[in-house]
Each structure stands twice: as structure tokens, then as C-alpha cells.
């Protein structure tokens, strides 16, 4: 608010305590106006810490689309700071400013940062260069992809190159194709995804040298041999985007060869509208991963052919309704979202949405229930029944569901019922006594995660996240995590696990309150996955690199103290063997 900003602005120019200055700058970055930004941009802190916090404040302004040439000029000065801690934060700030026109004049600064001694500076600078898509930067990005010793930087370079148009057998195209053979699997997978992203633009230029370079690379990987199943599946998905006719038989053959549902789900992503019958059949698969991938593919394919095939939506709608009635959380969420689209909207879809709304329960079913309520907002059919269903959800003990229902009621009727929404969620069924668990832990509790790739040690933070820590400890001691998989991996971001279902939709049967502390998301921070405030359960993620944009948004309950190299090696499907706490 304006009073808060005024108080903060009045302090930062005279603040002598460096820690207090950092907090004041952080607060202004989160709430400050363009006027406050001018004050922050003209500040010249006397300490390295202060300069680093200024860069982070300018980054947080940028995340909110508040920036200016003056702020960017100050970041350029900070990018030349003797401290690597300051320089990487300046590079991070450049990567978070959403207006390319503001940072384009800093192409030289970003190029220098891309060659910086500090790994994080190179990584974030490449991210910013990739968004600019300047032809002058192509050679530098390709060089970093080939030569940089840090896998995080090579991943960033591969991601940056994927946004460029590759018309021929150019240096960038050769670099991206060459990175497929990188010794680090995450780099290889990112390069394959990059080729898939570049494929539509590449096809537009015809079957030139770049097309054939990628085509031959993808076919070589798709043949198997020394490549992992993940790499083969990613290569086939990319080949389907580049050369669908050539990919079709290879995808079918691999589908017959693999029994891993994760790989089958990935391969379904290579099916196009010509495989509509296959998608419809796979949508009823007993495995949630496969069925949900097929539902996603069915929706995409139907939208692609709807303009020329008037019956496409009518064929897909019953499949979506069946998924909604089947009761699997992942399938229900996908189906509920689709049935809210005008392409699939009709009275039978509305009836299915109302049935689902009345069947789903909080806290376990919050995500599909929210999507169901959203889709009822514009549902067609019996308005009385629809509005009555929304009124029932307005009384939900979960605040997220109630808020969504209030918004839907206002959209349909014009009535503002927001005052009836509870101030916080009240459904909680955590079975253990957190205080008893915490009192028995001791002052410095440590968790050890033994995985199929090695051991990771975590320092737990009961002071910063007491309830979350107690829940994690209780679940670990029951063996809840033993045998579960890491179901989500985003290179240069996070690895996520802790789901008993293995597909991102499972939990412990209760929800936790969000616990925001002063801890930050640096490399190796362990946070709780959530679908909104107070929806945390058992799923957690570990950051590969600093991710300050997550600060203040997700509960942090631990930090990695050893086993960073294991975190970097984890891939989808790797398992937690056991978790112990001492």
C-alpha cells in the first residue's frame, strides 16, 4: 500500500543495518510502484550484500512488469561488480524483466555475463539472451552449448537456441543436434525438447539442410542402442513434430516394446489428429499416466480438426464425460477443464460436471473440484441446477474452492457473495500431533533420502516450517515415501517427488497449512508442492539452481547439505528407496 511504500522508501536511503536494508529492498521489490522503483534504481549501497539485494529488488520489480531504462542501466553497473554474488543476481534480474525492448540495449552486458566466471551468471544471462532472439547472439549461445563445463549452463543454452529459426545446417542447428549426445542426460533431453520446439518453424522453410540434420539425429536416437528410454521417447516426440510420416511407424513400434507407463504416456504425445481412434481408446487405459496423456492428446487433436470435421467434438465429448465419471483425479481434472471449453460445452457435459462437483471431497480432491467449478461458470443447460451446485460449493470448507464458486456465481448472476467465503480453509485431518513430533526431534534434525541414484542429506527446518516438518517426519517414519518415484523433473529448475500415485496427483490424505518463512530458494532448497494456499500434502521438490521467484510462495522445510550431484542426476522414474530421520 502507499503508506507502506512511503515508509520503506524513507528508510532505504538512511538505513545503516545491511540486513534491514536487504529486507526493505525485498519488500519494495514485491509491492513497489514505478515511483518506488526510481528510488531503488538510484540507490548506491555501500556493501556487497546491499548491491546483491538491490539487484534482487530490481528483479522482483521486473517480475511484476515494473521496470525502466534507469533500472536496467543500474543492473548493467551491477553486472560489472567485482563480486560474483552480485553479478549473478544482476543476470537473474535481466532474465526476469519481461519487456525485451528494455534489455535489448544491454546485449553487450548480457554477452559478457554469458562468459562470466560465475556459473549462475552465465546461466541466467543465456536465458535473457534466448528471449531476445538476436541473431548476433547465436554464435555465443551455440559456443556455450558446446563448450561450457557446467551442465546448468549447457541446459540454458539449449533452451535459448530452441526459440530461434534454424533455416539451414547452421552453427546453432549443429550445436543443438550435437547436444543430443551430451554426457549429461538432462542436457540431452533439453536439446531434444528444443528440437521439437524448433520443428514447426523449421518445417516452414522446407526440407533444407537443417531439417535433414535434425531428422537424421532424431532417427538415430529413436533406434535405441545406447540411448535411455527417456531419450528415445523424447526423440520420437520431436520427430513427430518435424516429420510425422516418418515418426508414425517408429512410435507404434516403440509403444509395443515398452511396458513403462511413463514412456507410453510420453509417446502418446507424439500422436496427432490422425490417431484420434487410438487416443480415444487410450483414454480408458487403466494407468492414470497413459489415460491422462491420451485425454490431453484428444483435446488437442479435436481442436486441431474441429474447423474441418464438424463431428469431432461430438466424438470426443463422451470420452471426456466418461473420464469425469471414472473418478481418477488426474483424468477428472483434464476432462473438467476441457468440458468448460465452448467446443465441448453442452447439457450432457453440464450434468456430468454437477455429478462430479457433488462427489468430490476436500481436501484430497481440491484440484479437480476447482476445475469443475470453473467449467460450471459458463455451463449451458438448467441454470437453476447449475447455480444450486455452485451455492453448495460456496459453503466448502476449502477456501480455494469457495472462492472459485463465489467468482462463478458472480459471473453467472452478478451477485457478489464473496463475504460468505471463509477467511481460511478449515478442513484438516492431519493424524499426528506436530508438537509431540517436534519436541522429540532435537535441535538439528537431519533427513537422509536414499535414492536409486545415490544419497541426499537434508537439514530440516522445524523453526521455519514446524507443521510441514512434523508431517514429513511422521510420513517418513511410517515408510510412506519408501518406493515412491520422482515424477517430475525440469532441468535447471526442480526435481519433484513424494507422491504415492507417482503421477503428481497423490497425497497423504490430509492438507497442510502453507508456512512462509524468511528462507529463500537457493540451490538445494526443499519446498512443498501445492495447488494453492493451504493445499500442501506429501509432495516436495528440490531446486537445481537458485529460484528466487519462488520465495514467499511455497513452504520451505529443508535444505540439501550433501548429495547435490545426486539431485542433478535424478530423472523421472528414479525412486526413493527409503527416508530416515535422525
Coordinates of C-alpha atoms in Angstrom, one line a residue:
X1 CA 0.0 0.0 0.0
X2 CA 1.1 3.6 -0.4
X3 CA 1.8 4.1 3.3
X4 CA 4.0 1.0 3.4
X5 CA 5.9 2.2 0.3
X6 CA 6.4 5.6 1.8
X7 CA 7.8 4.2 5.0
X8 CA 10.1 1.8 3.1
X9 CA 11.3 4.5 0.7
X10 CA 12.1 6.9 3.5
X11 CA 14.2 4.2 5.2
X12 CA 16.4 2.8 2.5
X13 CA 18.4 6.0 1.9
X14 CA 19.4 6.2 5.6
X15 CA 19.4 2.5 6.6
X16 CA 22.7 1.5 8.3
X17 CA 21.9 -2.1 9.1
X18 CA 22.7 -4.2 6.0
X19 CA 20.2 -7.0 6.9
X20 CA 17.4 -4.5 7.4
X21 CA 18.3 -2.8 4.1
X22 CA 18.0 -6.1 2.3
X23 CA 14.6 -6.8 3.8
X24 CA 13.4 -3.3 2.9
X25 CA 14.6 -3.6 -0.7
X26 CA 12.9 -7.0 -0.9
X27 CA 9.6 -5.6 0.3
X28 CA 9.8 -2.7 -2.2
X29 CA 10.5 -5.2 -5.0
X30 CA 7.4 -7.1 -4.1
X31 CA 4.9 -4.1 -3.7
X32 CA 6.7 -1.0 -5.1
X33 CA 5.3 1.3 -7.7
X34 CA 7.2 2.9 -10.6
X35 CA 7.9 5.8 -8.2
X36 CA 9.5 3.5 -5.7
X37 CA 11.4 1.8 -8.5
X38 CA 13.1 5.1 -9.3
X39 CA 14.3 5.4 -5.7
X40 CA 15.6 1.8 -5.6
X41 CA 17.3 2.2 -9.0
X42 CA 19.2 5.4 -7.9
X43 CA 20.4 3.8 -4.6
X44 CA 24.2 3.0 -4.3
X45 CA 24.6 0.6 -1.4
X46 CA 28.0 0.6 0.3
X47 CA 28.2 -3.2 0.8
X48 CA 28.4 -6.2 -1.5
X49 CA 25.3 -7.6 0.3
X50 CA 23.4 -4.4 -0.3
X51 CA 24.3 -4.4 -4.0
X52 CA 23.1 -8.0 -4.3
X53 CA 19.8 -7.2 -2.6
X54 CA 19.3 -4.2 -4.9
X55 CA 19.7 -6.5 -7.9
X56 CA 17.1 -8.9 -6.4
X57 CA 14.8 -6.0 -5.7
X58 CA 15.0 -4.9 -9.4
X59 CA 14.4 -8.5 -10.4
X60 CA 11.2 -8.6 -8.3
X61 CA 10.0 -5.3 -9.8
X62 CA 10.6 -6.9 -13.2
X63 CA 8.6 -10.0 -12.3
X64 CA 5.6 -7.6 -11.8
X65 CA 6.2 -5.9 -15.1
X66 CA 7.5 -2.8 -13.4
X67 CA 10.8 -1.7 -14.9
X68 CA 12.5 1.2 -16.6
X69 CA 15.6 2.2 -18.6
X70 CA 17.0 3.7 -15.3
X71 CA 16.6 0.3 -13.5
X72 CA 18.2 -1.6 -16.4
X73 CA 21.1 0.8 -16.5
X74 CA 21.7 0.2 -12.8
X75 CA 21.6 -3.5 -13.5
X76 CA 24.3 -3.0 -16.1
X77 CA 26.5 -1.4 -13.4
X78 CA 25.8 -4.2 -11.0
X79 CA 26.7 -6.8 -13.7
X80 CA 30.3 -5.4 -13.6
X81 CA 30.6 -5.7 -9.8
X82 CA 33.7 -7.5 -8.5
X83 CA 31.5 -9.9 -6.6
X84 CA 30.1 -12.9 -8.4
X85 CA 27.2 -12.9 -5.9
X86 CA 26.2 -9.5 -7.2
X87 CA 26.8 -10.4 -10.9
X88 CA 24.7 -13.5 -10.9
X89 CA 21.8 -11.6 -9.2
X90 CA 22.1 -8.9 -11.9
X91 CA 21.9 -11.6 -14.6
X92 CA 18.9 -13.1 -12.9
X93 CA 17.2 -9.7 -12.8
X94 CA 17.8 -9.3 -16.6
X95 CA 16.2 -12.7 -17.1
X96 CA 13.1 -11.7 -15.2
X97 CA 12.4 -8.4 -17.0
X98 CA 9.6 -9.2 -19.4
X99 CA 10.0 -6.3 -21.9
X100 CA 12.7 -7.2 -24.5
X101 CA 12.9 -3.6 -25.6
X102 CA 14.2 -2.6 -22.2
X103 CA 17.1 -5.1 -22.1
X104 CA 18.0 -5.2 -25.8
X105 CA 20.4 -2.2 -25.4
X106 CA 22.2 -4.3 -22.9
X107 CA 23.2 -7.0 -25.4
X108 CA 26.9 -6.4 -24.7
X109 CA 26.4 -6.6 -21.0
X110 CA 24.5 -9.9 -21.3
X111 CA 27.1 -11.3 -23.6
X112 CA 29.8 -10.6 -21.0
X113 CA 27.7 -12.2 -18.3
X114 CA 27.3 -15.3 -20.6
X115 CA 31.1 -15.7 -20.3
X116 CA 31.3 -14.8 -16.6
X117 CA 33.3 -16.9 -14.1
X118 CA 30.2 -17.5 -12.1
X119 CA 28.1 -20.4 -13.3
X120 CA 24.8 -18.8 -12.3
X121 CA 25.6 -15.6 -14.1
X122 CA 26.2 -17.5 -17.3
X123 CA 23.1 -19.5 -17.0
X124 CA 20.7 -16.6 -16.3
X125 CA 22.4 -14.4 -18.9
X126 CA 21.8 -17.1 -21.6
X127 CA 18.1 -17.2 -20.5
X128 CA 17.8 -13.5 -21.1
X129 CA 19.6 -13.7 -24.5
X130 CA 17.3 -16.5 -25.6
X131 CA 14.3 -14.3 -25.0
X132 CA 15.8 -11.5 -27.1
X133 CA 16.5 -13.9 -30.0
X134 CA 19.1 -11.6 -31.5
X135 CA 20.9 -13.1 -34.5
X136 CA 24.1 -11.6 -33.2
X137 CA 23.9 -13.8 -30.1
X138 CA 23.5 -17.1 -31.9
X139 CA 27.2 -17.9 -32.1
X140 CA 27.8 -17.2 -28.4
X141 CA 24.9 -19.3 -27.3
X142 CA 26.0 -22.2 -29.6
X143 CA 29.5 -21.9 -28.2
X144 CA 28.3 -22.2 -24.6
X145 CA 26.2 -25.2 -25.5
X146 CA 29.2 -27.0 -27.0
X147 CA 32.0 -25.9 -24.6
X148 CA 30.6 -24.7 -21.2
X149 CA 31.8 -27.0 -18.4
X150 CA 28.6 -26.5 -16.3
X151 CA 25.6 -28.7 -17.3
X152 CA 23.3 -26.0 -15.9
X153 CA 24.7 -23.5 -18.5
X154 CA 24.5 -26.0 -21.3
X155 CA 20.9 -26.6 -20.5
X156 CA 20.2 -22.9 -20.5
X157 CA 22.0 -22.6 -23.9
X158 CA 20.0 -25.4 -25.4
X159 CA 16.7 -23.8 -24.2
X160 CA 17.8 -20.5 -25.5
X161 CA 18.6 -21.9 -29.0
X162 CA 15.2 -23.6 -29.3
X163 CA 13.5 -20.3 -29.8
X164 CA 15.5 -19.4 -32.9
X165 CA 14.5 -20.0 -36.5
X166 CA 17.0 -22.5 -38.0
X167 CA 16.8 -22.3 -41.7
X168 CA 19.9 -24.3 -42.6
X169 CA 22.7 -26.5 -41.4
X170 CA 23.9 -23.5 -39.3
X171 CA 26.2 -23.4 -36.3
X172 CA 23.2 -23.2 -33.9
X173 CA 21.5 -26.1 -35.6
X174 CA 24.6 -28.2 -35.4
X175 CA 25.1 -27.2 -31.8
X176 CA 21.6 -28.2 -30.8
X177 CA 21.9 -31.5 -32.7
X178 CA 25.3 -32.2 -31.2
X179 CA 24.0 -31.6 -27.6
X180 CA 21.7 -34.6 -28.0
X181 CA 24.8 -36.7 -27.4
X182 CA 25.8 -34.7 -24.3
X183 CA 27.2 -36.9 -21.5
X184 CA 24.6 -35.4 -19.0
X185 CA 21.1 -36.8 -19.8
X186 CA 19.3 -33.6 -18.7
X187 CA 21.3 -31.7 -21.4
X188 CA 20.4 -34.3 -24.0
X189 CA 16.7 -34.2 -23.1
X190 CA 16.6 -30.4 -23.1
X191 CA 18.2 -30.5 -26.6
X192 CA 15.6 -33.0 -27.8
X193 CA 12.8 -30.8 -26.5
X194 CA 14.5 -27.8 -28.1
X195 CA 14.5 -29.6 -31.5
X196 CA 10.8 -30.4 -31.0
X197 CA 10.1 -26.7 -30.2
X198 CA 12.1 -25.5 -33.3
X199 CA 10.5 -28.1 -35.6
X200 CA 7.3 -26.2 -36.7
X201 CA 9.4 -23.1 -37.8
X202 CA 12.0 -25.3 -39.4
X203 CA 9.3 -27.2 -41.5
X204 CA 8.0 -23.8 -42.8
X205 CA 11.3 -23.4 -44.7
X206 CA 11.0 -26.7 -46.4
X207 CA 13.3 -29.8 -46.2
X208 CA 16.6 -28.0 -46.2
X209 CA 19.9 -28.8 -44.5
X210 CA 18.6 -28.0 -41.0
X211 CA 15.6 -30.3 -41.5
X212 CA 17.8 -33.2 -42.6
X213 CA 20.3 -32.6 -39.8
X214 CA 17.6 -32.9 -37.1
X215 CA 15.8 -35.7 -38.9
X216 CA 18.9 -37.9 -39.1
X217 CA 19.8 -37.1 -35.4
X218 CA 16.3 -38.0 -34.2
X219 CA 16.1 -41.2 -36.2
X220 CA 19.5 -42.3 -34.8
X221 CA 18.3 -41.8 -31.2
X222 CA 14.9 -43.4 -31.9
X223 CA 16.6 -46.6 -33.0
X224 CA 17.6 -47.2 -29.4
X225 CA 21.0 -48.7 -28.7
X226 CA 23.0 -46.7 -26.1
X227 CA 20.1 -44.2 -25.5
X228 CA 17.8 -44.4 -22.5
X229 CA 14.1 -44.9 -22.9
X230 CA 13.5 -41.3 -21.9
X231 CA 15.8 -40.1 -24.7
X232 CA 14.2 -42.4 -27.3
X233 CA 10.7 -41.2 -26.3
X234 CA 11.8 -37.6 -26.4
X235 CA 13.4 -38.1 -29.8
X236 CA 10.2 -39.7 -31.2
X237 CA 8.1 -36.8 -29.9
X238 CA 10.5 -34.4 -31.6
X239 CA 10.5 -36.5 -34.8
X240 CA 6.7 -36.4 -34.8
X241 CA 6.8 -32.6 -34.7
X242 CA 9.4 -32.5 -37.5
X243 CA 8.5 -35.4 -39.8
X244 CA 5.2 -37.0 -38.7
X245 CA 5.0 -39.5 -41.6
X246 CA 8.4 -40.9 -40.7
X247 CA 7.7 -40.9 -37.0
X248 CA 4.4 -42.9 -37.1
X249 CA 5.7 -46.4 -37.6
X250 CA 8.6 -45.8 -35.2
X251 CA 6.3 -44.6 -32.4
X252 CA 3.9 -47.6 -32.9
X253 CA 6.9 -50.0 -32.7
X254 CA 8.2 -48.4 -29.5
X255 CA 4.7 -48.4 -27.9
X256 CA 4.6 -52.2 -28.5
X257 CA 8.1 -52.6 -27.0
X258 CA 7.7 -50.7 -23.7
X259 CA 5.8 -51.5 -20.6
X260 CA 6.7 -48.4 -18.7
X261 CA 3.6 -46.2 -18.4
X262 CA 5.7 -43.1 -18.2
X263 CA 7.3 -43.9 -21.6
X264 CA 3.9 -44.9 -23.1
X265 CA 2.4 -41.6 -21.9
X266 CA 5.3 -39.6 -23.4
X267 CA 4.9 -41.5 -26.7
X268 CA 1.2 -40.6 -26.8
X269 CA 2.4 -37.0 -27.0
X270 CA 3.7 -37.9 -30.5
X271 CA 0.2 -38.9 -31.8
X272 CA -1.6 -36.3 -33.9
X273 CA -5.2 -35.8 -35.1
X274 CA -4.8 -38.8 -37.5
X275 CA -4.6 -41.1 -34.4
X276 CA -7.9 -40.0 -32.9
X277 CA -9.2 -43.6 -32.6
X278 CA -6.1 -44.6 -30.7
X279 CA -6.4 -41.6 -28.4
X280 CA -10.0 -42.4 -27.6
X281 CA -9.0 -46.0 -26.8
X282 CA -6.0 -45.0 -24.7
X283 CA -8.2 -42.5 -22.7
X284 CA -9.7 -45.5 -21.0
X285 CA -6.4 -47.1 -20.1
X286 CA -6.1 -48.4 -16.5
X287 CA -3.0 -46.5 -15.9
X288 CA -3.6 -42.9 -15.0
X289 CA -0.5 -41.5 -16.7
X290 CA -1.4 -43.1 -20.0
X291 CA -5.1 -42.2 -19.8
X292 CA -4.4 -38.6 -18.9
X293 CA -1.9 -38.2 -21.7
X294 CA -4.5 -39.6 -24.1
X295 CA -7.1 -37.2 -22.8
X296 CA -4.7 -34.2 -23.3
X297 CA -3.9 -35.5 -26.8
X298 CA -7.6 -36.0 -27.6
X299 CA -8.4 -32.4 -26.7
X300 CA -5.5 -31.0 -28.7
X301 CA -6.3 -33.2 -31.7
X302 CA -10.1 -32.3 -31.6
X303 CA -9.3 -28.6 -31.5
X304 CA -7.0 -29.0 -34.5
X305 CA -9.6 -30.6 -36.7
X306 CA -12.8 -29.0 -35.4
X307 CA -12.9 -26.4 -38.2
X308 CA -13.0 -29.1 -40.9
X309 CA -14.6 -32.0 -39.0
X310 CA -18.0 -31.0 -37.5
X311 CA -18.4 -34.2 -35.6
X312 CA -15.0 -34.2 -33.9
X313 CA -16.2 -32.6 -30.7
X314 CA -19.3 -34.9 -30.5
X315 CA -16.9 -37.9 -30.7
X316 CA -14.6 -36.6 -28.0
X317 CA -17.3 -35.3 -25.5
X318 CA -18.5 -38.7 -24.3
X319 CA -14.9 -39.8 -23.7
X320 CA -14.3 -36.7 -21.6
X321 CA -17.5 -37.3 -19.7
X322 CA -16.5 -40.9 -19.1
X323 CA -13.2 -39.8 -17.6
X324 CA -15.0 -37.3 -15.4
X325 CA -17.3 -40.1 -14.1
X326 CA -14.5 -42.6 -13.7
X327 CA -13.2 -40.7 -10.7
X328 CA -9.4 -40.6 -11.2
X329 CA -8.2 -37.3 -10.1
X330 CA -5.8 -36.6 -13.0
X331 CA -8.3 -37.6 -15.6
X332 CA -11.1 -35.7 -13.9
X333 CA -9.1 -32.5 -13.8
X334 CA -8.2 -32.8 -17.5
X335 CA -11.7 -33.7 -18.5
X336 CA -13.3 -30.9 -16.3
X337 CA -11.1 -28.3 -17.9
X338 CA -11.9 -29.4 -21.4
X339 CA -15.6 -29.6 -20.8
X340 CA -15.6 -25.9 -19.9
X341 CA -14.4 -25.1 -23.4
X342 CA -17.1 -23.9 -25.8
X343 CA -16.1 -26.7 -28.2
X344 CA -17.3 -29.4 -25.8
X345 CA -19.9 -27.5 -23.8
X346 CA -23.5 -28.9 -23.8
X347 CA -26.2 -30.0 -21.3
X348 CA -24.8 -33.5 -21.0
X349 CA -21.4 -32.1 -20.1
X350 CA -23.1 -29.8 -17.6
X351 CA -24.8 -32.8 -15.9
X352 CA -21.5 -34.6 -15.6
X353 CA -19.8 -31.6 -14.1
X354 CA -22.6 -31.3 -11.5
X355 CA -22.3 -35.0 -10.6
X356 CA -18.6 -34.6 -10.2
X357 CA -18.9 -31.5 -8.0
X358 CA -21.2 -33.3 -5.7
X359 CA -19.0 -36.4 -5.5
X360 CA -15.6 -34.8 -5.0
X361 CA -14.4 -34.2 -1.4
X362 CA -11.9 -31.7 0.1
X363 CA -9.0 -31.6 0.9
X364 CA -8.0 -34.6 -1.3
X365 CA -9.9 -33.5 -4.4
X366 CA -9.3 -29.8 -4.4
X367 CA -7.6 -29.5 -7.8
X368 CA -10.3 -31.3 -9.9
X369 CA -13.1 -29.7 -7.9
X370 CA -11.7 -26.2 -8.7
X371 CA -11.6 -27.1 -12.4
X372 CA -15.2 -28.4 -12.2
X373 CA -16.4 -25.2 -10.6
X374 CA -14.6 -23.1 -13.1
X375 CA -16.2 -25.0 -16.0
X376 CA -19.7 -24.6 -14.5
X377 CA -19.2 -20.8 -14.7
X378 CA -20.2 -20.8 -18.4
X379 CA -22.0 -24.1 -18.5
X380 CA -25.2 -24.4 -20.5
X381 CA -28.5 -26.1 -19.6
X382 CA -30.6 -25.9 -16.4
X383 CA -29.5 -22.6 -14.8
X384 CA -31.3 -23.5 -11.6
X385 CA -29.4 -26.7 -11.2
X386 CA -26.1 -25.1 -12.1
X387 CA -26.5 -22.2 -9.7
X388 CA -27.6 -24.6 -6.9
X389 CA -24.4 -26.7 -7.4
X390 CA -22.3 -23.5 -7.2
X391 CA -24.1 -22.5 -4.0
X392 CA -23.2 -25.8 -2.4
X393 CA -19.5 -25.3 -3.3
X394 CA -19.7 -21.8 -1.9
X395 CA -20.1 -23.5 1.5
X396 CA -17.0 -25.6 1.0
X397 CA -14.6 -25.9 3.9
X398 CA -11.7 -25.3 1.5
X399 CA -11.3 -21.6 0.8
X400 CA -9.9 -22.1 -2.7
X401 CA -13.0 -24.0 -3.8
X402 CA -15.3 -21.5 -2.1
X403 CA -13.5 -18.5 -3.7
X404 CA -13.8 -20.1 -7.1
X405 CA -17.5 -20.8 -6.6
X406 CA -18.0 -17.2 -5.5
X407 CA -16.4 -16.0 -8.7
X408 CA -18.6 -18.3 -10.8
X409 CA -21.8 -17.2 -9.1
X410 CA -20.9 -13.5 -9.7
X411 CA -20.1 -14.3 -13.4
X412 CA -23.4 -16.1 -13.8
X413 CA -25.8 -14.0 -11.7
X414 CA -24.0 -10.7 -10.9
X415 CA -24.3 -11.4 -7.2
X416 CA -21.3 -10.7 -5.0
X417 CA -21.2 -13.4 -2.4
X418 CA -17.5 -13.1 -1.5
X419 CA -18.3 -12.3 2.1
X420 CA -19.6 -15.8 2.5
X421 CA -16.2 -17.2 1.7
X422 CA -14.3 -18.4 4.8
X423 CA -11.2 -16.4 5.7
X424 CA -9.2 -19.7 5.7
X425 CA -9.7 -23.3 4.9
X426 CA -11.0 -25.3 7.8
X427 CA -10.7 -28.9 6.5
X428 CA -7.7 -30.5 8.2
X429 CA -7.2 -34.1 9.2
X430 CA -3.5 -34.5 10.0
X431 CA -3.4 -37.6 12.1
X432 CA -0.3 -36.9 14.2
X433 CA 0.5 -34.4 16.9
X434 CA 3.0 -31.9 15.4
X435 CA 4.2 -30.7 18.8
X436 CA 5.0 -34.1 20.0
X437 CA 6.9 -35.0 16.9
X438 CA 8.9 -31.7 17.0
X439 CA 9.7 -32.0 20.7
X440 CA 11.3 -35.4 20.1
X441 CA 13.4 -34.3 17.1
X442 CA 16.2 -32.4 18.8
X443 CA 17.7 -29.0 17.7
X444 CA 19.2 -30.0 14.4
X445 CA 17.2 -32.8 12.7
X446 CA 18.5 -34.4 9.6
X447 CA 16.7 -36.5 6.9
X448 CA 18.5 -38.9 4.7
X449 CA 17.0 -39.8 1.3
X450 CA 18.4 -43.0 -0.2
X451 CA 17.5 -43.0 -3.9
X452 CA 18.3 -45.2 -6.8
X453 CA 20.9 -42.6 -7.9
X454 CA 22.6 -42.1 -4.5
X455 CA 22.0 -40.5 -1.1
X456 CA 20.8 -37.0 -0.4
X457 CA 21.1 -35.4 3.1
X458 CA 18.6 -32.7 4.2
X459 CA 18.8 -30.3 7.1
X460 CA 15.2 -29.9 8.3
X461 CA 13.9 -26.5 9.4
X462 CA 11.3 -27.1 12.2
X463 CA 11.6 -23.4 13.2
X464 CA 10.7 -22.1 9.8
X465 CA 8.1 -24.7 8.9
X466 CA 7.0 -26.6 12.0
X467 CA 3.9 -28.3 10.8
X468 CA 5.3 -29.2 7.5
X469 CA 8.5 -30.6 9.1
X470 CA 6.4 -32.7 11.6
X471 CA 4.3 -34.1 8.8
X472 CA 7.4 -35.0 6.7
X473 CA 9.0 -36.7 9.7
X474 CA 5.8 -38.6 10.5
X475 CA 5.3 -39.8 7.0
X476 CA 9.0 -40.8 6.7
X477 CA 8.8 -42.9 9.9
X478 CA 5.8 -44.7 8.5
X479 CA 7.6 -45.6 5.3
X480 CA 5.2 -43.5 3.3
X481 CA 8.0 -42.3 0.9
X482 CA 9.7 -45.6 0.5
X483 CA 9.4 -46.8 -3.1
X484 CA 7.8 -43.7 -4.4
X485 CA 9.2 -42.1 -7.6
X486 CA 10.4 -38.7 -8.7
X487 CA 7.6 -38.0 -11.1
X488 CA 8.6 -34.5 -12.3
X489 CA 12.0 -33.2 -13.4
X490 CA 12.5 -29.8 -15.0
X491 CA 16.3 -29.3 -15.7
X492 CA 17.7 -26.1 -14.3
X493 CA 14.6 -25.8 -12.0
X494 CA 13.4 -28.7 -9.8
X495 CA 13.0 -32.4 -9.2
X496 CA 9.8 -33.4 -7.6
X497 CA 8.7 -36.5 -5.7
X498 CA 6.7 -37.7 -2.7
X499 CA 3.6 -38.8 -4.5
X500 CA 2.3 -42.3 -3.7
X501 CA 0.5 -42.4 -7.1
X502 CA 3.6 -41.4 -9.0
X503 CA 1.8 -39.0 -11.4
X504 CA 1.6 -35.8 -9.4
X505 CA -1.9 -36.3 -8.1
X506 CA -1.4 -38.2 -4.9
X507 CA -1.1 -37.1 -1.2
X508 CA -1.2 -38.3 2.4
X509 CA -5.0 -37.9 2.8
X510 CA -4.8 -34.5 4.5
X511 CA -3.7 -31.0 3.7
X512 CA -1.3 -28.7 5.5
X513 CA -1.3 -25.0 6.0
X514 CA 1.2 -23.0 4.0
X515 CA 4.1 -21.9 6.1
X516 CA 6.0 -19.0 4.6
X517 CA 9.3 -18.2 6.3
X518 CA 12.3 -15.9 5.6
X519 CA 14.2 -18.8 4.0
X520 CA 15.0 -18.4 0.3
X521 CA 15.0 -20.7 -2.7
X522 CA 18.7 -21.1 -3.3
X523 CA 20.2 -24.2 -4.9
X524 CA 19.1 -27.3 -2.9
X525 CA 16.1 -25.7 -1.2
X526 CA 13.4 -28.3 -0.4
X527 CA 9.9 -26.9 -0.8
X528 CA 6.3 -28.2 -0.7
X529 CA 4.3 -28.6 -3.9
X530 CA 0.9 -27.0 -3.7
X531 CA -2.2 -26.3 -5.7
X532 CA -2.8 -23.0 -3.8
X533 CA -2.7 -21.7 -0.3
X534 CA -3.1 -24.4 2.4
X535 CA -3.1 -27.3 0.0
X536 CA 0.3 -28.9 0.7
X537 CA 0.5 -32.6 1.4
X538 CA 3.3 -35.0 0.9
X539 CA 4.8 -33.9 -2.4
X540 CA 8.1 -31.9 -2.2
X541 CA 10.6 -30.5 -4.7
X542 CA 14.3 -29.8 -4.6
X543 CA 15.7 -26.9 -6.6
X544 CA 18.6 -27.4 -9.0
X545 CA 19.6 -23.8 -9.1
X546 CA 18.6 -20.5 -7.3
X547 CA 14.9 -19.8 -8.0
X548 CA 14.2 -16.6 -6.1
X549 CA 10.9 -16.1 -7.9
X550 CA 9.5 -18.9 -5.7
X551 CA 10.4 -17.0 -2.5
X552 CA 7.4 -16.3 -0.3
X553 CA 5.1 -18.5 -2.5
X554 CA 5.9 -22.1 -1.3
X555 CA 6.8 -23.5 2.0
X556 CA 10.5 -24.3 2.5
X557 CA 11.1 -27.0 5.1
X558 CA 14.7 -28.2 4.4
X559 CA 17.9 -27.6 2.5
X560 CA 20.3 -30.1 0.9
X561 CA 23.6 -30.4 2.8
X562 CA 25.1 -33.2 0.7
X563 CA 24.2 -35.1 -2.4
X564 CA 23.8 -32.2 -4.7
X565 CA 25.3 -34.3 -7.5
X566 CA 22.6 -36.9 -6.9
X567 CA 19.9 -34.2 -7.2
X568 CA 21.3 -33.2 -10.5
X569 CA 21.3 -36.8 -11.8
X570 CA 17.7 -37.7 -10.9
X571 CA 15.3 -38.3 -13.7
X572 CA 11.6 -39.1 -14.0
X573 CA 11.1 -42.6 -12.7
X574 CA 14.0 -42.7 -10.3
X575 CA 12.9 -43.9 -6.9
X576 CA 13.3 -43.1 -3.2
X577 CA 14.4 -46.3 -1.6
X578 CA 13.9 -45.1 2.0
X579 CA 13.8 -42.0 4.1
X580 CA 15.3 -41.9 7.6
X581 CA 15.3 -39.0 10.2
X582 CA 17.7 -38.5 13.0

